[in-house]
Coordinates of C-alpha atoms in Angstrom, one line a residue:
X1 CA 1.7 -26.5 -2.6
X2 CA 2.6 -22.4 -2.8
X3 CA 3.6 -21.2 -6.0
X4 CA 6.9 -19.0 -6.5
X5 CA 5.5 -16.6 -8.8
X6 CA 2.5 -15.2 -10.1
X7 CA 0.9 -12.7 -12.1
X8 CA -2.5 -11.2 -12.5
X9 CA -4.2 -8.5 -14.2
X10 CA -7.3 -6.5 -13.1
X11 CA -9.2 -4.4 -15.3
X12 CA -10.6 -0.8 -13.9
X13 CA -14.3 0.1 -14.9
X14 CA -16.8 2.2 -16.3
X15 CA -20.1 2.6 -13.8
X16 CA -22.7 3.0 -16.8
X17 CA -25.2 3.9 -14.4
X18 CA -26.3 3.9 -10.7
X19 CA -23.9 6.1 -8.6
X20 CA -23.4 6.6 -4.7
X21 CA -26.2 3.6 -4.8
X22 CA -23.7 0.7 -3.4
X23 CA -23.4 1.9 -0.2
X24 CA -26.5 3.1 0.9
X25 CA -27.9 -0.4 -0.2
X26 CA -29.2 0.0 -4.1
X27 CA -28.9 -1.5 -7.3
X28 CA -25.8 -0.3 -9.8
X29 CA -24.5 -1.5 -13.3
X30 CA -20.9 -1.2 -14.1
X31 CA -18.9 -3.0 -16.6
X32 CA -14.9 -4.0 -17.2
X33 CA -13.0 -2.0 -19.4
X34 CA -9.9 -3.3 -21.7
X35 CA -7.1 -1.1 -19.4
X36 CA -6.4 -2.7 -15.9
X37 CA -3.5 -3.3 -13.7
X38 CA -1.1 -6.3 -13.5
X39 CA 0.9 -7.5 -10.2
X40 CA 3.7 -9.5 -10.6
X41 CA 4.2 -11.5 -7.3
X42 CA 7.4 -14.0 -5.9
X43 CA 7.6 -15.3 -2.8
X44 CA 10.2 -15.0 -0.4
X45 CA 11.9 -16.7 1.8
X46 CA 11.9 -14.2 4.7
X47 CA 8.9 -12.0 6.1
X48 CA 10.2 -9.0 4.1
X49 CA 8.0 -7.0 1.8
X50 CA 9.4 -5.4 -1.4
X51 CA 7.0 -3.0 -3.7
X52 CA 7.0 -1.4 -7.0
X53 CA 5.4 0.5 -8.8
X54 CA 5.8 2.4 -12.9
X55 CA 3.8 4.8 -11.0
X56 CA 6.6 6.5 -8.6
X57 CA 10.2 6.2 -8.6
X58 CA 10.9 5.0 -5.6
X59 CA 10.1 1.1 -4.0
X60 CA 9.2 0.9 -1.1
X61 CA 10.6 -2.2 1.1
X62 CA 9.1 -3.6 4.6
X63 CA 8.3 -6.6 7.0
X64 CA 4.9 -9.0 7.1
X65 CA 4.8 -7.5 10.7
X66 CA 3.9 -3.8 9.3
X67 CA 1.0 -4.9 7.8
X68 CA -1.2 -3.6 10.9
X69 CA -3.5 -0.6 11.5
X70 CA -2.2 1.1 13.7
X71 CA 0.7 1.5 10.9
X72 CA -0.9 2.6 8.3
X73 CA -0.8 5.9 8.6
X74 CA 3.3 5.6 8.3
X75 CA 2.8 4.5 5.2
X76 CA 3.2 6.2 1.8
X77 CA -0.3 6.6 0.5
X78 CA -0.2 4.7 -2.7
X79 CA 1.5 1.6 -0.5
X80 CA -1.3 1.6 1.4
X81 CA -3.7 0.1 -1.2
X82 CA -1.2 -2.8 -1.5
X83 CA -0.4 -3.3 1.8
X84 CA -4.6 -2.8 2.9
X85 CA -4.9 -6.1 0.7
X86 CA -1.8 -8.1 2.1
X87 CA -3.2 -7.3 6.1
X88 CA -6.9 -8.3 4.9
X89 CA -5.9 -11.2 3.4
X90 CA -4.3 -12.3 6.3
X91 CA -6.7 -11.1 8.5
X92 CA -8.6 -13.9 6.5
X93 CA -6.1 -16.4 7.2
X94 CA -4.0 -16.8 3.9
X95 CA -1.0 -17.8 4.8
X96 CA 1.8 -15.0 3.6
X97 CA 5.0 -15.5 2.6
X98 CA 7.4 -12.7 2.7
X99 CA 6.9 -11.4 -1.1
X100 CA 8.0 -8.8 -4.0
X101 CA 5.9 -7.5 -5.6
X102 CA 6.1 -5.4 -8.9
X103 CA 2.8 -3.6 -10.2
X104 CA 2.5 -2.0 -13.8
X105 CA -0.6 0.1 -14.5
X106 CA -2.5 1.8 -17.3
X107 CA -5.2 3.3 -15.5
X108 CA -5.2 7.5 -14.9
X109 CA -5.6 8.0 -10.8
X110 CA -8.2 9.8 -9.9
X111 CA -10.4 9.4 -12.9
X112 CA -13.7 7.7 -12.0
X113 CA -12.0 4.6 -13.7
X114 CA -11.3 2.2 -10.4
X115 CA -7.8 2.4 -10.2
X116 CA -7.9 1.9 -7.0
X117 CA -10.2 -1.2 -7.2
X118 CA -7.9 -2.8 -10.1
X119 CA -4.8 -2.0 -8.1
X120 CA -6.3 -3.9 -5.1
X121 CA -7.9 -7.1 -6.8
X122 CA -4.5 -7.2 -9.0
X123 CA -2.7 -7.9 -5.7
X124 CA -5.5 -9.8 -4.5
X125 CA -5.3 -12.4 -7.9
X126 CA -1.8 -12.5 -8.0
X127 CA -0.9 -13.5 -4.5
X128 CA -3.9 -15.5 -4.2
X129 CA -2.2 -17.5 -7.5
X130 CA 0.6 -17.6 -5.0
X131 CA -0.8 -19.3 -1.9
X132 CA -3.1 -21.3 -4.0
X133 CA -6.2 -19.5 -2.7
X134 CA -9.4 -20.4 -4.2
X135 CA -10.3 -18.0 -7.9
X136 CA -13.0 -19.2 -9.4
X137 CA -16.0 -17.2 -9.9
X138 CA -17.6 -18.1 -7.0
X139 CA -14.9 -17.5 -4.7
X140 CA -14.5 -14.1 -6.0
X141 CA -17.2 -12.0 -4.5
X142 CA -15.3 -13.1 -0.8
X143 CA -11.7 -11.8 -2.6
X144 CA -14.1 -8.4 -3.5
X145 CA -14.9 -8.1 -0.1
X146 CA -11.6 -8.5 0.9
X147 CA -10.5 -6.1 -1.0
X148 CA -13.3 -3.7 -0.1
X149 CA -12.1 -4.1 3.3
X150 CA -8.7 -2.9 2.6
X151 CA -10.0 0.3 1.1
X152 CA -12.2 1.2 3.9
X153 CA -10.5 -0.2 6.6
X154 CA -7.0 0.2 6.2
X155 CA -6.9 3.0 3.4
X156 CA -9.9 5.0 4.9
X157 CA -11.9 5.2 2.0
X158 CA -15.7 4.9 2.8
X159 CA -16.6 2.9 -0.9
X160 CA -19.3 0.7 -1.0
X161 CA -17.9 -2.5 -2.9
X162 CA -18.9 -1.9 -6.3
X163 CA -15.5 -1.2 -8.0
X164 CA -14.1 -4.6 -6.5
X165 CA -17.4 -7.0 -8.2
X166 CA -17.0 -5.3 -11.4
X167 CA -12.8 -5.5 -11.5
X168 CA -13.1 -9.4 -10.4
X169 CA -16.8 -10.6 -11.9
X170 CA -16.9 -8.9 -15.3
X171 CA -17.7 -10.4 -18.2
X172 CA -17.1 -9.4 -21.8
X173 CA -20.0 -7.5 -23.7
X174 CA -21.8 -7.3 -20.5
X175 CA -22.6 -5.1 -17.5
X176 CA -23.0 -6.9 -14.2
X177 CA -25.9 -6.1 -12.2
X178 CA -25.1 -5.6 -8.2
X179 CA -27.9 -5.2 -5.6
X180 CA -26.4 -4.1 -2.5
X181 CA -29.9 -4.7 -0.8
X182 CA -28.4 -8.2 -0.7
X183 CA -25.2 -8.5 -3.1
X184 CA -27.0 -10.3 -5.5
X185 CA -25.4 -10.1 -9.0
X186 CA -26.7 -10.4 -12.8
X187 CA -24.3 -10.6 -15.7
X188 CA -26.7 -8.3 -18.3
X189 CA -26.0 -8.6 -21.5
X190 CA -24.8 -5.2 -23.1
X191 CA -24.2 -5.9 -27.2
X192 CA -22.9 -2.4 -27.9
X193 CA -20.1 -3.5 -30.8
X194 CA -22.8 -5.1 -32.4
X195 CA -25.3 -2.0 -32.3
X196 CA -22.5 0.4 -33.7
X197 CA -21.8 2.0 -29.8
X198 CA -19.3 2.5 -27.8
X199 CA -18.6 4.3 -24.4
X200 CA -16.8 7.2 -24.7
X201 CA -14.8 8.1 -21.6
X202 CA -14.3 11.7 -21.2
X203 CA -11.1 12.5 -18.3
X204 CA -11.8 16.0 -16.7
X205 CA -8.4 15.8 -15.7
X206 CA -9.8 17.2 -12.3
X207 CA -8.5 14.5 -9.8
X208 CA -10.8 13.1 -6.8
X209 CA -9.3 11.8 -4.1
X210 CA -11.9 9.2 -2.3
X211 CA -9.6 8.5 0.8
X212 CA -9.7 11.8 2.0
X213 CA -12.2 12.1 4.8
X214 CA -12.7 16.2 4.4
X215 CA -13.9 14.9 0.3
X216 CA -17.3 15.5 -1.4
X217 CA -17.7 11.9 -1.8
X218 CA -17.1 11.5 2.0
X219 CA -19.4 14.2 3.1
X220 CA -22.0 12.7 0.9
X221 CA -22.0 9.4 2.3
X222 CA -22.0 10.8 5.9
X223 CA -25.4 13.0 4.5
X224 CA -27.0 9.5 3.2
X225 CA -26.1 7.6 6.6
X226 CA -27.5 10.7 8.8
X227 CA -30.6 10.3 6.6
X228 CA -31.3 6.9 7.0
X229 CA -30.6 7.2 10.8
X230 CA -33.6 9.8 11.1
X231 CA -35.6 7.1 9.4
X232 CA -34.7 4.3 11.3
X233 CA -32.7 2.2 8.3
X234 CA -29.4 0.6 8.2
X235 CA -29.0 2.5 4.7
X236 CA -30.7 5.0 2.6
X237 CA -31.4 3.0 -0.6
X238 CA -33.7 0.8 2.1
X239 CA -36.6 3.6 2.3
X240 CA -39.5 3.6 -0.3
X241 CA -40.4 7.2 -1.8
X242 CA -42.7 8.2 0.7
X243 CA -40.3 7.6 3.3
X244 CA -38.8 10.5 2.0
X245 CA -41.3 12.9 3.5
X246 CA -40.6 12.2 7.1
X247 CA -36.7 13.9 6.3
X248 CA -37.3 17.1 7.7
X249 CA -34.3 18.6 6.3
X250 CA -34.1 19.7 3.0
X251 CA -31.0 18.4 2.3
X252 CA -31.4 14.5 3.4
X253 CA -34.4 14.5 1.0
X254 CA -32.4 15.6 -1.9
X255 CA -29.6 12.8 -0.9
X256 CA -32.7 10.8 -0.6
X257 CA -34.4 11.5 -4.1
X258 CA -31.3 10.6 -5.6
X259 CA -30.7 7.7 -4.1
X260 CA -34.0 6.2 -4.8
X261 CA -34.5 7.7 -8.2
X262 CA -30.9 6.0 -9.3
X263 CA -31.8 2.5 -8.2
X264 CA -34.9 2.6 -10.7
X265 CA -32.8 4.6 -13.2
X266 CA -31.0 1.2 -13.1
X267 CA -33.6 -1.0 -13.9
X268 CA -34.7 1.7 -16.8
X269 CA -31.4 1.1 -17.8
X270 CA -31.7 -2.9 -17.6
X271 CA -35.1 -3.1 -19.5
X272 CA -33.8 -0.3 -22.2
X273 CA -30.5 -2.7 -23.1
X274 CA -33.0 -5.7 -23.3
X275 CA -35.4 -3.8 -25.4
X276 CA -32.0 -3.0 -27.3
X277 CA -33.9 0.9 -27.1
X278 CA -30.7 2.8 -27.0
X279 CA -32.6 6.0 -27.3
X280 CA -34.0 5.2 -24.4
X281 CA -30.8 4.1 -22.4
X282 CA -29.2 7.7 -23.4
X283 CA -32.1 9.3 -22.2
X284 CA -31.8 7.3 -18.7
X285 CA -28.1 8.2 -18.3
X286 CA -28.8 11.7 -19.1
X287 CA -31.5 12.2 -16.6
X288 CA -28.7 10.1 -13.6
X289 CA -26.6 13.1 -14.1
X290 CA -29.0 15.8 -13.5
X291 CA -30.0 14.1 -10.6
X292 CA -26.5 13.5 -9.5
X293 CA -25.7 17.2 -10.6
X294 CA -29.2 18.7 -8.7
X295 CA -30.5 16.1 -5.6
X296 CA -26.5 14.9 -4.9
X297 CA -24.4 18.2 -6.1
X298 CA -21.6 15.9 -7.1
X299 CA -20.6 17.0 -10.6
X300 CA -18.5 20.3 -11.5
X301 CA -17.9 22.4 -14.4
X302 CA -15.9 20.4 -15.5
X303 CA -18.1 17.3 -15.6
X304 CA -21.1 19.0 -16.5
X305 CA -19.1 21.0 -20.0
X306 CA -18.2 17.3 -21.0
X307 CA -22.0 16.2 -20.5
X308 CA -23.8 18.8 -22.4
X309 CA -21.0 18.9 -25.0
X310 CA -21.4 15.7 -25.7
X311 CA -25.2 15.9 -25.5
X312 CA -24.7 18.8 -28.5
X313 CA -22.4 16.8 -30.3
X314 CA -25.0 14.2 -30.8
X315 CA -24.1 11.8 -27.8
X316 CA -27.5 9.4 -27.3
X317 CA -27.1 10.2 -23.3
X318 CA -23.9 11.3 -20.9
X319 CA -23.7 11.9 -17.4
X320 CA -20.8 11.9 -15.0
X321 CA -19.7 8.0 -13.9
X322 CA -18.1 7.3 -10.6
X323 CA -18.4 9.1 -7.4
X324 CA -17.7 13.0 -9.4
X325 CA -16.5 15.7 -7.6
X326 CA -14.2 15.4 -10.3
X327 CA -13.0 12.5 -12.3
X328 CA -14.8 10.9 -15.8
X329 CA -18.1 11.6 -18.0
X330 CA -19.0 9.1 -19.9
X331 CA -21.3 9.5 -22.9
X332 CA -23.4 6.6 -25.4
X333 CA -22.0 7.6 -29.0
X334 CA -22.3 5.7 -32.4
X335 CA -19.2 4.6 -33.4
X336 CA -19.3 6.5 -36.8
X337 CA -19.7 9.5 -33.8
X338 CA -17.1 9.3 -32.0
X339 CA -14.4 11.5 -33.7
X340 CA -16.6 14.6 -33.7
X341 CA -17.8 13.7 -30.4
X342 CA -14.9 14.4 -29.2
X343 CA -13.5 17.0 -31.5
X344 CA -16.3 19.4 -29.6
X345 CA -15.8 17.9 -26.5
X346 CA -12.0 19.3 -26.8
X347 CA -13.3 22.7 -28.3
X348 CA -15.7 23.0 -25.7
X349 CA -12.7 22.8 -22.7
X350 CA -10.3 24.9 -25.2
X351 CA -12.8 27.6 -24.9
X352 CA -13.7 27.4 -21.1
X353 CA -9.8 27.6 -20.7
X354 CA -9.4 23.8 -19.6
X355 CA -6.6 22.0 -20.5
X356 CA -7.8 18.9 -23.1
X357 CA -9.7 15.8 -21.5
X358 CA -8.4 12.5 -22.3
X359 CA -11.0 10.5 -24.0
X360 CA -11.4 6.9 -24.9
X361 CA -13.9 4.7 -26.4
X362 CA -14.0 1.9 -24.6
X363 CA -16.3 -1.5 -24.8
X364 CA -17.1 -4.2 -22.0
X365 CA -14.6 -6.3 -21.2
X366 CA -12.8 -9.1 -19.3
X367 CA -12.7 -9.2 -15.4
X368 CA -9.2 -10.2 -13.4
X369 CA -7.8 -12.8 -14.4
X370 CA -4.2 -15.0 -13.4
X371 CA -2.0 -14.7 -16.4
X372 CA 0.9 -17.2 -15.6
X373 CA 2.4 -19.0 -12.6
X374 CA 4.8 -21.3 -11.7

């Protein structure tokens, strides 16, 4: 029996290391953070669609029927996140009510932080809730690939599925360990509270914009796919090191070094935490951004004055999280840190003449879940 009215909340995420790595195939540790998304959904009695949003002013209303691809493009862009998961859902043959749906969000857009992805798997929970779709845990790497599929497919962003597991799989006081080789997934436990850490989340304030097929992040994932072609695999993060030496162009093997070297930074990462060697784990994130920054030329000033700030500041290890290009660093600080952490941090962009990051210390938290329906 349908529900009338549900509602779900979807955290975003902090990637602590392994970055472009999901879609070219490689391994990738994220965790949930304590700001999400929340959907409120009610089922209607016609095929009409109603959305909102605390983000914009204005609703927007349509029809079941409008949930096609060749209509996409008529759509507002932030509506198209919404609807992307509404068409894939059906695509997958939940039956869909006509519905309204009201969406409250404390994420920044554009920050590294998954909006996106929480936006998506909030919609996903709620209406799910509402058609009485299977959410347990081991239905929910199927509702991550559906909502994957409405980013890439409907919205156009190329992303690789990583956002989606950690938004819906998270676990508290752990990082979840995705192998894109195969999917395969490990909840790793990652006791910072109880070592005296935190993450600190330092906002550029310098938007990306992952949709857009002229971005960085775009151009890079086109670079990795060329590069695997010339070697013959479906994906990059398939090739072993010396596979590397057959790219002929400069550029593929720098995509390619990068690639590689971030999968095993992972597994540093993974056998630091378990070692609880935090000096270590700093020192691993650190070296992922000079890669990123070098082999994958996805940071900016921006990103790379909140690093080395950071870094000065006494940070154990930073380096930019997400796909860059703009968007969130992230640095391992003591707790006891933190405050002159990011005191520097906001001298630092006063004197480069950047307007203040927003910063955050943040801990590993809850995935999505259903909070109430009826």
């Amino acid at each position: 029996m349908n529900r009338a009215t549900a509602t779900a909340q979807a955290p975003g995420r902090v990637n602590l290391i392994g970055d472009h790595t999901d879609y070219n195939g490689g391994l990738c540790l994220p965790f949930a953070i304590g700001l999400g998304t929340t959907t409120a959904a009610r089922a209607r009695g016609d095929d009409r669609l109603r959305i909102r949003t605390s983000a914009y002013d204005e609703a927007w209303t349509g029809r079941l029927g409008d949930l096609d691809l060749a209509n996409r493009a008529t759509l507002p862009t932030w509506v198209r996140y919404v609807a992307g998961v509404l068409w894939a859902a059906r695509e997958s043959g939940w039956p869909l009510p006509g519905l309204d749906l009201v969406i409250e969000s404390e994420l920044p857009v554009g920050a590294g932080l998954a909006s996106s992805a929480a936006l998506e798997c909030s919609v996903a929970m709620a209406v799910g809730a509402l058609v009485d779709r299977p959410l347990d845990p081991g239905s929910r790497p199927s509702i991550a690939e559906l909502c994957r599929r409405a980013e890439t497919d409907f919205v156009g962003a190329p992303t690789g599925g990583m956002d989606q597991l950690a938004s819906l799989l998270a676990l508290p006081e752990h990082a979840l360990l995705v192998d894109f080789a195969d999917t395969s997934l490990r909840q790793v436990p990652l006791p910072l509270r109880e070592a005296g850490l935190v993450v600190l989340v330092i906002d550029t304030g310098v938007a990306h914009e992952l949709a857009d097929a002229t971005s960085g992040y775009a151009e890079r994932r086109a670079e990795c796919d060329a590069a695997a072609a010339v070697l013959g695999l479906p994906r990059l993060g398939l090739a072993w090191a010396d596979d590397l030496s057959r790219l002929t162009e400069e550029l593929h093997q720098a995509r390619g070094r990068h690639v590689l070297s971030e999968s095993a930074r992972v597994e540093d990462a993974v056998a630091a935490i378990k070692d609880l060697d935090w000096d270590r784990l700093g020192a691993t994130l650190t070296s992922s951004h000079a890669s990123l920054s070098r082999d994958f030329a996805a940071s900016t000033p921006e990103l790379d004055l909140a690093v080395y700030t950071a870094l000065d500041a006494g940070a154990l290890g930073a380096r930019l999280t997400g796909g860059g290009f703009g968007g969130a660093a992230i640095a391992l600080v003591r707790a006891e840190d933190v405050d002159e952490v990011q005191r520097q941090v906001d001298e630092a962009f006063d004197d480069n003449g950047h307007p203040a990051p927003t910063q955050l210390a943040v801990l590993p938290a809850a995935g999505a879940a259903v909070l109430a329906q009826a």
